[in-house]
Amino acid sequence: MTTSPTMQAAVLESHGAPFRLASIARPVPQAGQVLVRIMASGINPLDLKIRAGAAEHARHPLPAILGIDLAGIVAATGPGVTGFRVGDEVYGMTGGVGGVQGSLAEYAAVDADLLALKPAHFSMREAASLPLVFITAWEGLVDRARVRAGQTVLVQGGAGGVGSMAVQIARAFDAQVFATEGPAHADIVRQLGATPIDYTQMQVEDYVAAHTAGRGFDVVFDTAGGASLDASFKAVARFGHVVSSLGWGTHALAPLSFRAATYSGVFTLLPLLTGEGRAHHGDILREATCLAEAGRVRPRLDARTFDLATLDDAYALIEQRQALGKVVVDIDG
């Protein structure tokens, strides 16, 4: 009698509870899927909301294995997969929502369309930190706003995960980039190649006057929502474009309309939840690989290391706002 292979996984049994390390059956890749031996899993603020049961737009039935981002090695391929081979080093935004197994486990069977070859010189940890934040920034700046050379781009929250990717993507398109941040993060913004704007000291009218002679910014990428999105509607130039990854709440659209500007929202989870547009996520990550290998994109990681056994400590670090960059969990190796 043969037994099915097993794997270690961190299982969430109730919202807000500690993770439980368990031995469960290893998945088998189905048609169009790749079995990935997971080496690293990036933790996003969204993962914390899912764990707490506070993400209505990203429900994950319990018990569940969380973890949206991964980097790892192809262990097997299912029928119909031609783009990857056993041994390939890959990364992607592949699960952890909508009932799809996440990356806090030793293996995952994932849709091959969601994967790309990781940047050759990136560690697994670096690669695992990129997918959600890079895809969100790319969809906003490139797919929605059509950023191009010579434009002025304002990123609201330029030192954060999505914001730092947005700054680097806009720079890669040869735009002139500005980013709002508090004074403690001004140096990070400068290191990314953008001009920092201290939103705690300057009103939107003041920094529009100081940096665009009152004209406004061609593209404004809001990563914070709320008052930041309201400020974005006032900061955009005539015929410009505002894009937000956190368009919650009620907002007055008059400042946007008076400028004949346009607005787009980004919902990065849509392909995972609906199945539509998954191949485009793989395409975006191939762009990320090209930019990373050209030295145009680099992640900022917290140096502390965690594994499945210390996962609760990793989540606590983010909850307490003590993380100095992206927190990544080492799964294997």
Short mmCIF file of C-alpha atoms in Angstrom, two decimals:
data_model
loop_
_atom_site.label_atom_id
_atom_site.label_comp_id
_atom_site.label_asym_id
_atom_site.label_seq_id
_atom_site.Cartn_x
_atom_site.Cartn_y
_atom_site.Cartn_z
CA MET A 1 0.00 0.00 0.00
CA THR A 2 1.41 3.38 -1.01
CA THR A 3 0.72 6.62 0.80
CA SER A 4 0.28 9.99 -0.84
CA PRO A 5 3.10 12.50 -0.34
CA THR A 6 2.52 15.08 2.37
CA MET A 7 3.77 18.59 3.08
CA GLN A 8 3.97 21.04 5.95
CA ALA A 9 1.60 23.99 5.85
CA ALA A 10 0.45 26.82 8.12
CA VAL A 11 -3.31 26.45 8.52
CA LEU A 12 -5.64 29.22 9.71
CA GLU A 13 -8.67 27.65 11.40
CA SER A 14 -10.46 30.80 12.61
CA HIS A 15 -10.06 34.49 11.91
CA GLY A 16 -7.47 36.18 14.09
CA ALA A 17 -6.25 32.88 15.54
CA PRO A 18 -2.62 31.72 15.56
CA PHE A 19 -1.53 29.63 12.61
CA ARG A 20 -1.33 25.86 13.17
CA LEU A 21 1.51 23.93 11.56
CA ALA A 22 0.06 20.79 10.02
CA SER A 23 1.04 17.91 7.76
CA ILE A 24 -1.40 17.68 4.86
CA ALA A 25 -1.60 16.02 1.45
CA ARG A 26 0.69 17.48 -1.19
CA PRO A 27 -1.35 18.82 -4.14
CA VAL A 28 -1.16 17.23 -7.59
CA PRO A 29 -1.00 19.60 -10.58
CA GLN A 30 -4.03 19.44 -12.84
CA ALA A 31 -4.30 20.50 -16.48
CA GLY A 32 -2.71 23.91 -16.95
CA GLN A 33 -1.13 23.88 -13.50
CA VAL A 34 2.42 23.83 -12.18
CA LEU A 35 3.46 22.25 -8.90
CA VAL A 36 5.82 24.70 -7.20
CA ARG A 37 8.13 23.80 -4.34
CA ILE A 38 7.78 27.05 -2.44
CA MET A 39 10.99 28.64 -1.21
CA ALA A 40 9.64 31.98 0.03
CA SER A 41 6.31 33.69 0.65
CA GLY A 42 5.88 37.47 0.75
CA ILE A 43 3.48 38.95 3.30
CA ASN A 44 1.29 41.86 2.22
CA PRO A 45 -0.95 44.08 4.37
CA LEU A 46 -3.86 42.39 2.57
CA ASP A 47 -2.77 39.05 4.05
CA LEU A 48 -3.26 40.52 7.53
CA LYS A 49 -6.78 41.68 6.63
CA ILE A 50 -7.65 38.25 5.26
CA ARG A 51 -6.36 36.59 8.43
CA ALA A 52 -8.48 38.93 10.55
CA GLY A 53 -11.58 38.35 8.40
CA ALA A 54 -11.61 42.06 7.57
CA ALA A 55 -11.27 41.82 3.77
CA GLU A 56 -14.77 41.48 2.32
CA HIS A 57 -13.35 41.73 -1.18
CA ALA A 58 -10.90 38.88 -0.54
CA ARG A 59 -12.83 36.20 1.31
CA HIS A 60 -11.03 32.93 1.93
CA PRO A 61 -13.11 30.09 3.39
CA LEU A 62 -11.67 28.50 6.53
CA PRO A 63 -9.75 26.43 7.35
CA ALA A 64 -7.34 27.94 4.88
CA ILE A 65 -3.74 28.28 3.80
CA LEU A 66 -3.00 32.00 3.31
CA GLY A 67 -0.22 33.66 1.33
CA ILE A 68 -0.73 35.51 -1.94
CA ASP A 69 2.85 35.79 -3.25
CA LEU A 70 5.42 33.07 -3.76
CA ALA A 71 8.78 32.24 -5.26
CA GLY A 72 9.98 28.71 -5.77
CA ILE A 73 11.05 25.91 -8.07
CA VAL A 74 8.90 23.97 -10.52
CA ALA A 75 8.60 20.42 -9.16
CA ALA A 76 6.14 19.05 -11.73
CA THR A 77 3.87 20.22 -14.52
CA GLY A 78 0.30 19.21 -15.31
CA PRO A 79 -1.10 18.32 -18.73
CA GLY A 80 -0.95 21.10 -21.30
CA VAL A 81 1.80 23.15 -19.63
CA THR A 82 4.53 24.03 -22.12
CA GLY A 83 5.97 27.27 -20.77
CA PHE A 84 7.76 25.83 -17.74
CA ARG A 85 10.01 22.88 -17.03
CA VAL A 86 10.95 21.05 -13.84
CA GLY A 87 13.72 23.01 -12.14
CA ASP A 88 12.64 26.45 -13.38
CA GLU A 89 12.78 29.19 -10.75
CA VAL A 90 9.47 31.04 -10.81
CA TYR A 91 7.43 33.60 -8.93
CA GLY A 92 3.86 34.81 -8.93
CA MET A 93 0.73 36.00 -7.18
CA THR A 94 -1.01 32.67 -7.09
CA GLY A 95 -3.53 32.12 -4.27
CA GLY A 96 -4.47 32.82 -0.67
CA VAL A 97 -7.92 34.18 -1.61
CA GLY A 98 -11.17 32.81 -2.97
CA GLY A 99 -10.57 29.30 -1.72
CA VAL A 100 -7.33 28.85 -3.67
CA GLN A 101 -4.47 27.46 -1.59
CA GLY A 102 -1.89 30.08 -0.69
CA SER A 103 1.87 30.06 -0.37
CA LEU A 104 2.31 29.35 3.36
CA ALA A 105 3.05 25.72 2.59
CA GLU A 106 5.88 23.68 1.13
CA TYR A 107 4.08 23.13 -2.20
CA ALA A 108 1.25 24.63 -4.23
CA ALA A 109 -0.39 23.60 -7.50
CA VAL A 110 -0.91 26.91 -9.30
CA ASP A 111 -2.25 28.17 -12.60
CA ALA A 112 0.75 28.38 -14.95
CA ASP A 113 -0.65 31.61 -16.43
CA LEU A 114 0.05 33.36 -13.12
CA LEU A 115 3.78 32.56 -13.11
CA ALA A 116 6.93 33.96 -14.67
CA LEU A 117 10.60 33.09 -14.46
CA LYS A 118 12.07 35.05 -11.57
CA PRO A 119 14.88 37.59 -12.14
CA ALA A 120 18.07 35.56 -12.45
CA HIS A 121 20.07 37.56 -9.90
CA PHE A 122 17.26 37.90 -7.36
CA SER A 123 17.14 35.69 -4.31
CA MET A 124 13.95 33.74 -3.68
CA ARG A 125 13.18 36.20 -0.89
CA GLU A 126 13.50 39.18 -3.21
CA ALA A 127 11.36 37.55 -5.88
CA ALA A 128 8.62 36.62 -3.39
CA SER A 129 8.35 40.24 -2.31
CA LEU A 130 7.37 41.53 -5.75
CA PRO A 131 4.25 40.04 -7.37
CA LEU A 132 1.26 41.77 -5.76
CA VAL A 133 2.90 45.17 -5.35
CA PHE A 134 4.48 45.21 -8.81
CA ILE A 135 1.34 43.98 -10.58
CA THR A 136 -0.78 46.59 -8.78
CA ALA A 137 1.61 49.40 -9.69
CA TRP A 138 1.94 48.25 -13.31
CA GLU A 139 -1.82 47.92 -13.80
CA GLY A 140 -2.32 51.43 -12.44
CA LEU A 141 0.48 53.26 -14.23
CA VAL A 142 0.79 51.35 -17.48
CA ASP A 143 -2.55 49.62 -18.14
CA ARG A 144 -4.76 52.43 -16.85
CA ALA A 145 -2.82 55.71 -16.93
CA ARG A 146 -0.60 54.89 -19.95
CA VAL A 147 2.39 56.60 -18.34
CA ARG A 148 4.98 57.88 -20.80
CA ALA A 149 8.26 59.74 -20.98
CA GLY A 150 8.26 63.39 -19.96
CA GLN A 151 5.12 63.24 -17.83
CA THR A 152 5.00 64.37 -14.22
CA VAL A 153 3.87 61.57 -11.92
CA LEU A 154 2.86 61.93 -8.28
CA VAL A 155 2.79 58.80 -6.13
CA GLN A 156 0.85 59.15 -2.90
CA GLY A 157 2.79 57.04 -0.40
CA GLY A 158 6.00 56.49 -2.32
CA ALA A 159 7.89 54.48 0.28
CA GLY A 160 5.25 51.78 0.72
CA GLY A 161 5.09 48.46 -1.09
CA VAL A 162 2.94 49.50 -4.06
CA GLY A 163 4.21 53.08 -3.94
CA SER A 164 7.86 52.14 -4.20
CA MET A 165 7.11 49.95 -7.23
CA ALA A 166 5.07 52.76 -8.81
CA VAL A 167 7.98 55.18 -8.38
CA GLN A 168 10.40 52.75 -10.01
CA ILE A 169 8.09 51.86 -12.89
CA ALA A 170 7.41 55.54 -13.62
CA ARG A 171 11.14 56.21 -13.55
CA ALA A 172 11.71 53.30 -15.94
CA PHE A 173 9.30 55.00 -18.37
CA ASP A 174 11.37 58.20 -18.05
CA ALA A 175 8.72 60.19 -16.23
CA GLN A 176 9.56 62.89 -13.69
CA VAL A 177 8.45 61.40 -10.38
CA PHE A 178 7.37 62.97 -7.08
CA ALA A 179 6.13 61.12 -4.01
CA THR A 180 4.36 62.12 -0.83
CA GLU A 181 5.65 60.66 2.41
CA GLY A 182 6.29 61.61 6.01
CA PRO A 183 9.70 63.05 6.88
CA ALA A 184 10.97 59.72 8.24
CA HIS A 185 10.72 58.16 4.77
CA ALA A 186 12.02 61.04 2.65
CA ASP A 187 15.42 59.40 2.15
CA ILE A 188 13.79 56.20 0.87
CA VAL A 189 11.89 58.23 -1.74
CA ARG A 190 15.11 59.96 -2.82
CA GLN A 191 16.94 56.65 -3.11
CA LEU A 192 14.20 55.40 -5.42
CA GLY A 193 14.77 58.40 -7.67
CA ALA A 194 11.78 60.56 -6.81
CA THR A 195 11.42 64.01 -5.27
CA PRO A 196 9.93 63.66 -1.77
CA ILE A 197 6.99 65.81 -0.70
CA ASP A 198 6.30 66.07 3.04
CA TYR A 199 2.50 65.83 3.14
CA THR A 200 2.56 66.57 6.88
CA GLN A 201 3.90 70.07 6.20
CA MET A 202 2.50 70.95 2.75
CA GLN A 203 -1.10 71.23 1.62
CA VAL A 204 -1.92 69.85 -1.81
CA GLU A 205 -2.25 73.35 -3.28
CA ASP A 206 1.22 74.20 -1.98
CA TYR A 207 3.05 71.25 -3.48
CA VAL A 208 1.19 71.59 -6.78
CA ALA A 209 2.38 75.20 -6.90
CA ALA A 210 5.93 74.36 -5.82
CA HIS A 211 6.54 71.44 -8.17
CA THR A 212 4.31 72.06 -11.20
CA ALA A 213 3.87 75.87 -11.15
CA GLY A 214 0.21 75.30 -10.36
CA ARG A 215 -0.44 73.10 -13.39
CA GLY A 216 -0.87 69.80 -11.55
CA PHE A 217 0.60 66.36 -12.19
CA ASP A 218 -0.12 64.43 -15.38
CA VAL A 219 -0.62 61.19 -13.47
CA VAL A 220 -1.42 60.71 -9.78
CA PHE A 221 -1.20 57.23 -8.25
CA ASP A 222 -2.96 56.98 -4.89
CA THR A 223 -1.97 54.04 -2.67
CA ALA A 224 -3.64 55.14 0.56
CA GLY A 225 -7.27 56.02 -0.18
CA GLY A 226 -9.38 58.31 1.97
CA ALA A 227 -8.00 61.84 2.26
CA SER A 228 -5.11 60.87 0.01
CA LEU A 229 -7.50 60.12 -2.85
CA ASP A 230 -9.34 63.41 -2.27
CA ALA A 231 -5.98 65.21 -2.45
CA SER A 232 -5.18 63.36 -5.67
CA PHE A 233 -8.27 64.79 -7.35
CA LYS A 234 -6.94 68.27 -6.50
CA ALA A 235 -3.37 67.50 -7.54
CA VAL A 236 -4.02 66.19 -11.05
CA ALA A 237 -3.50 68.38 -14.10
CA ARG A 238 -6.16 69.22 -16.66
CA PHE A 239 -6.85 66.17 -18.82
CA GLY A 240 -4.68 64.16 -16.44
CA HIS A 241 -5.39 60.80 -14.83
CA VAL A 242 -5.82 59.62 -11.24
CA VAL A 243 -5.53 55.95 -10.39
CA SER A 244 -6.07 54.36 -6.98
CA SER A 245 -5.53 50.93 -5.49
CA LEU A 246 -7.66 51.85 -2.45
CA GLY A 247 -10.72 53.64 -3.75
CA TRP A 248 -12.91 53.04 -0.70
CA GLY A 249 -15.29 55.52 0.84
CA THR A 250 -17.26 58.46 -0.47
CA HIS A 251 -15.44 61.09 -2.50
CA ALA A 252 -16.38 64.36 -4.18
CA LEU A 253 -15.60 64.08 -7.88
CA ALA A 254 -16.05 67.79 -8.66
CA PRO A 255 -12.30 68.63 -8.39
CA LEU A 256 -11.59 65.86 -10.90
CA SER A 257 -14.41 66.91 -13.24
CA PHE A 258 -13.40 70.57 -13.21
CA ARG A 259 -10.01 69.50 -14.56
CA ALA A 260 -11.56 67.25 -17.23
CA ALA A 261 -9.39 64.52 -15.70
CA THR A 262 -10.16 60.82 -15.52
CA TYR A 263 -10.07 58.18 -12.79
CA SER A 264 -9.37 54.44 -12.72
CA GLY A 265 -9.45 51.91 -9.94
CA VAL A 266 -7.17 48.89 -9.69
CA PHE A 267 -8.43 45.60 -8.25
CA THR A 268 -5.41 43.33 -8.51
CA LEU A 269 -7.21 40.27 -7.13
CA LEU A 270 -9.77 40.13 -9.94
CA PRO A 271 -7.98 37.51 -12.09
CA LEU A 272 -7.45 35.27 -9.04
CA LEU A 273 -11.08 35.55 -7.97
CA THR A 274 -12.75 35.32 -11.39
CA GLY A 275 -10.24 33.54 -13.62
CA GLU A 276 -10.35 36.43 -16.11
CA GLY A 277 -7.07 38.07 -17.12
CA ARG A 278 -4.71 35.59 -15.43
CA ALA A 279 -2.36 35.39 -18.39
CA HIS A 280 -1.88 39.15 -18.19
CA HIS A 281 -0.52 38.78 -14.66
CA GLY A 282 2.12 36.42 -16.01
CA ASP A 283 2.88 38.97 -18.74
CA ILE A 284 3.29 41.75 -16.17
CA LEU A 285 5.70 39.65 -14.12
CA ARG A 286 7.79 39.03 -17.24
CA GLU A 287 8.02 42.82 -17.52
CA ALA A 288 9.07 42.91 -13.86
CA THR A 289 11.80 40.37 -14.57
CA CYS A 290 13.09 42.45 -17.48
CA LEU A 291 13.16 45.64 -15.40
CA ALA A 292 14.78 43.88 -12.44
CA GLU A 293 17.47 42.31 -14.59
CA ALA A 294 18.14 45.74 -16.11
CA GLY A 295 18.60 47.20 -12.62
CA ARG A 296 15.48 49.38 -12.87
CA VAL A 297 13.49 47.68 -10.07
CA ARG A 298 14.70 46.55 -6.68
CA PRO A 299 12.71 45.50 -3.62
CA ARG A 300 13.31 46.70 -0.08
CA LEU A 301 13.20 43.82 2.39
CA ASP A 302 13.12 43.62 6.15
CA ALA A 303 16.29 41.74 7.08
CA ARG A 304 14.63 39.61 9.76
CA THR A 305 13.89 36.02 8.82
CA PHE A 306 10.89 33.86 9.64
CA ASP A 307 9.67 30.40 8.77
CA LEU A 308 6.36 28.53 9.05
CA ALA A 309 6.98 27.89 12.75
CA THR A 310 7.46 31.61 13.51
CA LEU A 311 4.79 32.91 11.16
CA ASP A 312 2.79 34.60 13.92
CA ASP A 313 5.86 36.69 14.77
CA ALA A 314 6.12 37.83 11.14
CA TYR A 315 2.49 38.95 11.11
CA ALA A 316 2.93 40.71 14.47
CA LEU A 317 5.90 42.65 13.12
CA ILE A 318 3.73 44.10 10.36
CA GLU A 319 0.73 44.69 12.63
CA GLN A 320 2.93 46.67 15.02
CA ARG A 321 4.31 48.74 12.10
CA GLN A 322 7.85 47.69 12.96
CA ALA A 323 8.77 46.23 9.57
CA LEU A 324 11.62 47.95 7.71
CA GLY A 325 10.58 46.86 4.24
CA LYS A 326 8.74 43.83 2.93
CA VAL A 327 8.50 40.88 5.30
CA VAL A 328 9.20 37.53 3.64
CA VAL A 329 8.78 34.06 5.14
CA ASP A 330 11.32 31.38 4.26
CA ILE A 331 9.46 28.17 3.43
CA ASP A 332 12.22 25.87 2.17
CA GLY A 333 15.97 26.17 1.85
#
